[in-house]
Amino acid sequence: MKIDYTYKTPKTLLNKGTGFLSGYSHSLNPYSGCSFACSYCYVRQMPVATFRGAEWGSWVDIKQEAAGLLRKELMHSKTKDPVTIFMSSSTDPYQPIEYEAKVTQSLLRVMVEEPPDFLLVQTRSPLVTRDIELLQALGDRVRVSMTIETDREDIRKHFTPSAPPIAARLGALRSLAAAGIDVQAAIAPILPSSERFPELLRPLVSRVCIDDYFMGDGSGGRRSRSLGMQARYEELELEAWYEPSAYRLVYDRMRTCFAEEELFISQTGFEP
């Protein structure tokens, strides 16, 4: 898919945390749009995508002059209340254009100098390891949450063909953990996986968040249904994995390798 990249100068970067992210004071998106174009992405049904008039994944807005703006907003916000940031809620901060644009890296540099009380970096990209030194500088103020919806590469290719391979994400978790950075695996949303999944994650993380289409898409599953996700599961003859109770199968499998206090369900797993 050809991707249309556009440079835009935003008026603001820090948005008030609401709804699913109400535990955060702010959300932060270095880009608008996302070239990973995951089939199940709930952002496809949000105004930022529906009003665009172009296929989700075919466009990305690069936010220029972002570092200077973030510095001003951070300094102002920190004088009022604790600042906790979720990066990112409607894009991946380490999608491929970040290799060149380095917007996310510039924002991390600002946060090292003006640290928030807490930062969660939500990504599915191994590129996050490029910024290990910046993440280390934030110490216990940061957690990297790596999306790993399944351990099956065939399933990953069916639902998210433009996203990084599962093995690369597991390797990134290994590197981050070895560098002393707080990490978690986000099985969000759950995709069909094998019984080996817990064994793959156990050496890498001590924190796993499990979420599905019904708890985590911000609309009780309505957005996911409108994306035709059930039909995708029927195509694979894996309809049972689309049921609201399917997360229990993953949870029970994870309990064979993880303690109860290491497992989190939906919103609680993303809280500061």
Short mmCIF file of C-alpha atoms in Angstrom, two decimals:
data_model
loop_
_atom_site.label_atom_id
_atom_site.label_comp_id
_atom_site.label_asym_id
_atom_site.label_seq_id
_atom_site.Cartn_x
_atom_site.Cartn_y
_atom_site.Cartn_z
CA MET A 1 0.00 0.00 0.00
CA LYS A 2 1.32 3.44 -0.95
CA ILE A 3 1.34 5.74 2.07
CA ASP A 4 0.73 9.47 1.88
CA TYR A 5 2.93 11.32 4.38
CA THR A 6 2.04 14.88 5.31
CA TYR A 7 3.78 17.31 7.67
CA LYS A 8 1.47 19.21 9.98
CA THR A 9 2.07 21.65 12.83
CA PRO A 10 -0.25 20.83 15.73
CA LYS A 11 -1.63 23.42 18.13
CA THR A 12 -1.51 20.99 21.03
CA LEU A 13 0.02 17.58 21.80
CA LEU A 14 -1.19 16.66 25.28
CA ASN A 15 -4.84 15.65 25.32
CA LYS A 16 -6.86 15.05 28.46
CA GLY A 17 -7.13 11.39 29.41
CA THR A 18 -10.76 10.29 29.19
CA GLY A 19 -12.77 7.08 28.92
CA PHE A 20 -10.51 4.03 28.72
CA LEU A 21 -7.56 6.31 29.53
CA SER A 22 -9.20 8.16 32.40
CA GLY A 23 -6.46 6.91 34.71
CA TYR A 24 -4.02 9.17 32.86
CA SER A 25 -3.87 12.92 32.93
CA HIS A 26 -2.97 13.00 29.23
CA SER A 27 -2.58 11.01 26.03
CA LEU A 28 0.13 11.84 23.51
CA ASN A 29 0.23 10.91 19.81
CA PRO A 30 3.39 11.78 17.84
CA TYR A 31 1.57 11.00 14.59
CA SER A 32 -1.95 10.90 13.21
CA GLY A 33 -2.69 7.76 11.25
CA CYS A 34 -0.75 4.51 11.38
CA SER A 35 0.85 2.57 8.53
CA PHE A 36 0.62 -0.73 10.43
CA ALA A 37 -3.06 -0.68 9.38
CA CYS A 38 -4.18 -3.46 11.73
CA SER A 39 -7.53 -4.86 10.61
CA TYR A 40 -9.05 -4.71 14.09
CA CYS A 41 -7.84 -1.23 15.06
CA TYR A 42 -10.69 0.62 16.80
CA VAL A 43 -9.28 3.94 15.54
CA ARG A 44 -10.67 3.02 12.12
CA GLN A 45 -14.09 3.91 13.55
CA MET A 46 -13.03 7.17 15.21
CA PRO A 47 -13.43 10.66 13.71
CA VAL A 48 -9.70 11.03 13.00
CA ALA A 49 -10.09 8.18 10.50
CA THR A 50 -13.70 8.34 9.32
CA PHE A 51 -13.52 12.03 8.38
CA ARG A 52 -10.28 11.52 6.47
CA GLY A 53 -11.86 10.04 3.38
CA ALA A 54 -8.92 7.70 2.79
CA GLU A 55 -8.23 4.09 3.71
CA TRP A 56 -6.81 3.58 7.20
CA GLY A 57 -3.12 2.80 6.86
CA SER A 58 -2.72 4.78 3.63
CA TRP A 59 -1.89 8.11 5.31
CA VAL A 60 0.19 9.42 8.19
CA ASP A 61 0.47 12.99 9.46
CA ILE A 62 3.90 13.79 10.91
CA LYS A 63 3.70 16.33 13.69
CA GLN A 64 6.51 18.81 13.14
CA GLU A 65 7.93 21.14 15.82
CA ALA A 66 6.48 18.68 18.33
CA ALA A 67 9.34 18.75 20.83
CA GLY A 68 9.13 22.49 21.49
CA LEU A 69 5.37 22.32 21.89
CA LEU A 70 5.56 19.37 24.27
CA ARG A 71 8.14 21.17 26.41
CA LYS A 72 5.80 24.13 26.86
CA GLU A 73 2.78 21.97 27.61
CA LEU A 74 4.68 19.74 30.03
CA MET A 75 6.11 22.64 31.98
CA HIS A 76 2.66 24.20 32.25
CA SER A 77 0.87 20.97 33.21
CA LYS A 78 3.42 20.02 35.85
CA THR A 79 2.69 23.22 37.78
CA LYS A 80 -0.92 22.15 38.25
CA ASP A 81 -1.26 18.39 38.86
CA PRO A 82 0.67 15.12 38.48
CA VAL A 83 1.30 14.38 34.81
CA THR A 84 0.81 10.82 33.61
CA ILE A 85 1.01 10.16 29.86
CA PHE A 86 -0.21 7.35 27.62
CA MET A 87 1.79 7.28 24.36
CA SER A 88 0.00 6.46 22.14
CA SER A 89 -3.77 6.04 22.05
CA SER A 90 -4.53 6.34 18.32
CA THR A 91 -1.27 5.61 16.53
CA ASP A 92 1.91 3.61 17.03
CA PRO A 93 4.73 5.90 18.17
CA TYR A 94 7.27 3.58 16.54
CA GLN A 95 5.65 2.94 13.17
CA PRO A 96 8.10 2.84 10.22
CA ILE A 97 8.21 6.59 9.49
CA GLU A 98 9.72 7.07 12.95
CA TYR A 99 12.99 5.68 11.56
CA GLU A 100 13.35 8.91 9.60
CA ALA A 101 11.10 11.49 11.24
CA LYS A 102 12.18 10.70 14.84
CA VAL A 103 9.25 12.60 16.32
CA THR A 104 8.83 10.09 19.14
CA GLN A 105 12.53 10.22 19.92
CA SER A 106 12.41 14.01 20.13
CA LEU A 107 9.49 13.80 22.56
CA LEU A 108 11.34 11.32 24.75
CA ARG A 109 14.32 13.67 24.90
CA VAL A 110 12.02 16.40 26.18
CA MET A 111 10.53 14.06 28.78
CA VAL A 112 13.98 13.10 30.02
CA GLU A 113 14.62 16.79 30.71
CA GLU A 114 11.09 17.51 31.97
CA PRO A 115 9.99 14.10 33.26
CA PRO A 116 6.31 13.33 33.74
CA ASP A 117 5.27 11.39 36.81
CA PHE A 118 4.66 8.36 34.62
CA LEU A 119 4.85 7.46 30.93
CA LEU A 120 3.45 4.35 29.28
CA VAL A 121 4.81 3.66 25.81
CA GLN A 122 2.38 1.46 23.89
CA THR A 123 3.82 -0.04 20.71
CA ARG A 124 4.14 -3.18 18.62
CA SER A 125 7.43 -2.15 17.03
CA PRO A 126 10.94 -3.38 17.82
CA LEU A 127 12.16 0.12 16.87
CA VAL A 128 11.49 1.09 20.49
CA THR A 129 14.83 -0.54 21.37
CA ARG A 130 16.62 2.26 19.50
CA ASP A 131 15.68 4.57 22.39
CA ILE A 132 16.76 2.31 25.24
CA GLU A 133 19.12 4.93 26.68
CA LEU A 134 16.35 7.54 26.82
CA LEU A 135 13.98 5.06 28.43
CA GLN A 136 16.65 4.13 30.96
CA ALA A 137 17.05 7.81 31.82
CA LEU A 138 13.37 7.93 32.80
CA GLY A 139 13.94 5.15 35.33
CA ASP A 140 10.85 3.96 37.17
CA ARG A 141 8.74 6.65 35.54
CA VAL A 142 8.31 4.63 32.35
CA ARG A 143 6.86 1.31 31.25
CA VAL A 144 6.95 -0.11 27.74
CA SER A 145 3.87 -2.13 26.81
CA MET A 146 4.54 -4.33 23.79
CA THR A 147 1.50 -5.59 21.88
CA ILE A 148 1.80 -9.33 21.26
CA GLU A 149 -1.69 -10.54 20.43
CA THR A 150 -0.68 -14.10 19.57
CA ASP A 151 2.30 -16.40 19.27
CA ARG A 152 1.12 -17.68 15.88
CA GLU A 153 2.73 -15.96 12.92
CA ASP A 154 0.09 -17.27 10.53
CA ILE A 155 -2.60 -15.55 12.60
CA ARG A 156 -0.56 -12.36 12.81
CA LYS A 157 -0.21 -12.28 9.03
CA HIS A 158 -3.96 -12.72 8.60
CA PHE A 159 -4.99 -9.90 10.95
CA THR A 160 -2.00 -7.53 10.85
CA PRO A 161 0.11 -8.27 7.75
CA SER A 162 1.89 -4.89 7.86
CA ALA A 163 2.90 -5.15 11.52
CA PRO A 164 6.26 -6.46 12.77
CA PRO A 165 6.71 -10.24 13.14
CA ILE A 166 6.03 -11.77 16.54
CA ALA A 167 9.63 -13.00 16.94
CA ALA A 168 10.95 -9.46 16.50
CA ARG A 169 8.63 -8.16 19.20
CA LEU A 170 9.68 -10.91 21.59
CA GLY A 171 13.30 -9.99 20.90
CA ALA A 172 12.55 -6.36 21.67
CA LEU A 173 11.01 -7.30 25.00
CA ARG A 174 14.11 -9.32 25.80
CA SER A 175 16.39 -6.37 25.03
CA LEU A 176 14.29 -3.89 27.00
CA ALA A 177 14.09 -6.15 30.04
CA ALA A 178 17.83 -6.80 29.91
CA ALA A 179 18.34 -3.03 29.96
CA GLY A 180 16.37 -2.78 33.19
CA ILE A 181 13.30 -1.16 31.66
CA ASP A 182 9.89 -2.01 33.08
CA VAL A 183 7.97 -3.93 30.40
CA GLN A 184 4.73 -5.75 29.90
CA ALA A 185 3.23 -7.89 27.17
CA ALA A 186 -0.15 -6.65 25.99
CA ILE A 187 -2.26 -9.44 24.52
CA ALA A 188 -4.61 -6.85 23.14
CA PRO A 189 -6.82 -7.74 21.49
CA ILE A 190 -6.51 -11.47 21.97
CA LEU A 191 -6.04 -13.36 18.73
CA PRO A 192 -6.08 -17.16 18.42
CA SER A 193 -2.91 -18.50 20.00
CA SER A 194 -1.32 -21.79 21.03
CA GLU A 195 -0.77 -23.43 24.40
CA ARG A 196 2.93 -22.48 24.09
CA PHE A 197 2.17 -18.77 24.37
CA PRO A 198 2.71 -18.52 28.15
CA GLU A 199 6.05 -20.32 27.90
CA LEU A 200 7.28 -17.79 25.33
CA LEU A 201 6.38 -14.80 27.50
CA ARG A 202 7.45 -16.12 30.91
CA PRO A 203 11.22 -15.56 30.47
CA LEU A 204 10.65 -12.03 29.18
CA VAL A 205 8.05 -10.33 31.38
CA SER A 206 6.49 -10.46 34.82
CA ARG A 207 3.46 -8.48 33.76
CA VAL A 208 0.84 -9.44 31.16
CA CYS A 209 -2.26 -7.48 30.16
CA ILE A 210 -5.10 -9.34 28.46
CA ASP A 211 -7.77 -7.44 26.54
CA ASP A 212 -10.36 -8.20 23.88
CA TYR A 213 -12.71 -6.55 21.40
CA PHE A 214 -15.51 -6.22 23.91
CA MET A 215 -13.68 -4.64 26.84
CA GLY A 216 -11.03 -2.69 25.00
CA ASP A 217 -12.42 -1.02 21.88
CA GLY A 218 -14.10 1.78 23.83
CA SER A 219 -17.61 0.89 22.67
CA GLY A 220 -18.38 -2.50 24.18
CA GLY A 221 -17.40 -4.24 20.96
CA ARG A 222 -19.57 -2.14 18.62
CA ARG A 223 -16.62 -0.67 16.72
CA SER A 224 -15.06 -4.10 16.25
CA ARG A 225 -18.31 -5.61 14.97
CA SER A 226 -18.65 -2.83 12.41
CA LEU A 227 -15.15 -3.67 11.14
CA GLY A 228 -16.32 -7.17 10.24
CA MET A 229 -14.08 -8.93 12.73
CA GLN A 230 -16.53 -11.77 13.34
CA ALA A 231 -16.45 -12.64 9.63
CA ARG A 232 -12.65 -12.88 9.77
CA TYR A 233 -12.87 -15.40 12.59
CA GLU A 234 -15.54 -17.37 10.71
CA GLU A 235 -13.27 -17.43 7.67
CA LEU A 236 -10.62 -19.16 9.80
CA GLU A 237 -13.24 -21.39 11.46
CA LEU A 238 -12.17 -19.96 14.82
CA GLU A 239 -15.45 -18.34 15.87
CA ALA A 240 -15.02 -19.44 19.50
CA TRP A 241 -12.11 -17.01 19.79
CA TYR A 242 -14.44 -14.09 19.10
CA GLU A 243 -16.76 -14.77 22.04
CA PRO A 244 -16.75 -12.36 25.03
CA SER A 245 -15.61 -15.30 27.18
CA ALA A 246 -12.60 -16.13 24.99
CA TYR A 247 -10.24 -14.04 27.10
CA ARG A 248 -10.71 -16.57 29.91
CA LEU A 249 -9.01 -19.24 27.81
CA VAL A 250 -5.94 -17.03 27.43
CA TYR A 251 -6.05 -16.03 31.10
CA ASP A 252 -6.25 -19.65 32.27
CA ARG A 253 -3.37 -20.62 30.00
CA MET A 254 -1.28 -17.74 31.34
CA ARG A 255 -1.99 -18.89 34.89
CA THR A 256 0.05 -22.01 34.19
CA CYS A 257 3.18 -19.82 34.05
CA PHE A 258 2.23 -16.53 35.75
CA ALA A 259 0.99 -15.67 39.22
CA GLU A 260 -2.42 -14.02 39.53
CA GLU A 261 -0.85 -10.71 40.56
CA GLU A 262 1.18 -10.69 37.33
CA LEU A 263 -1.92 -10.82 35.13
CA PHE A 264 -4.15 -7.84 34.39
CA ILE A 265 -7.44 -7.60 32.53
CA SER A 266 -8.22 -4.81 30.07
CA GLN A 267 -8.12 -1.24 31.44
CA THR A 268 -6.38 -2.11 34.70
CA GLY A 269 -3.40 -3.44 32.77
CA PHE A 270 -2.77 -0.08 31.13
CA GLU A 271 -3.19 2.07 34.24
CA PRO A 272 -0.21 4.10 35.53
#
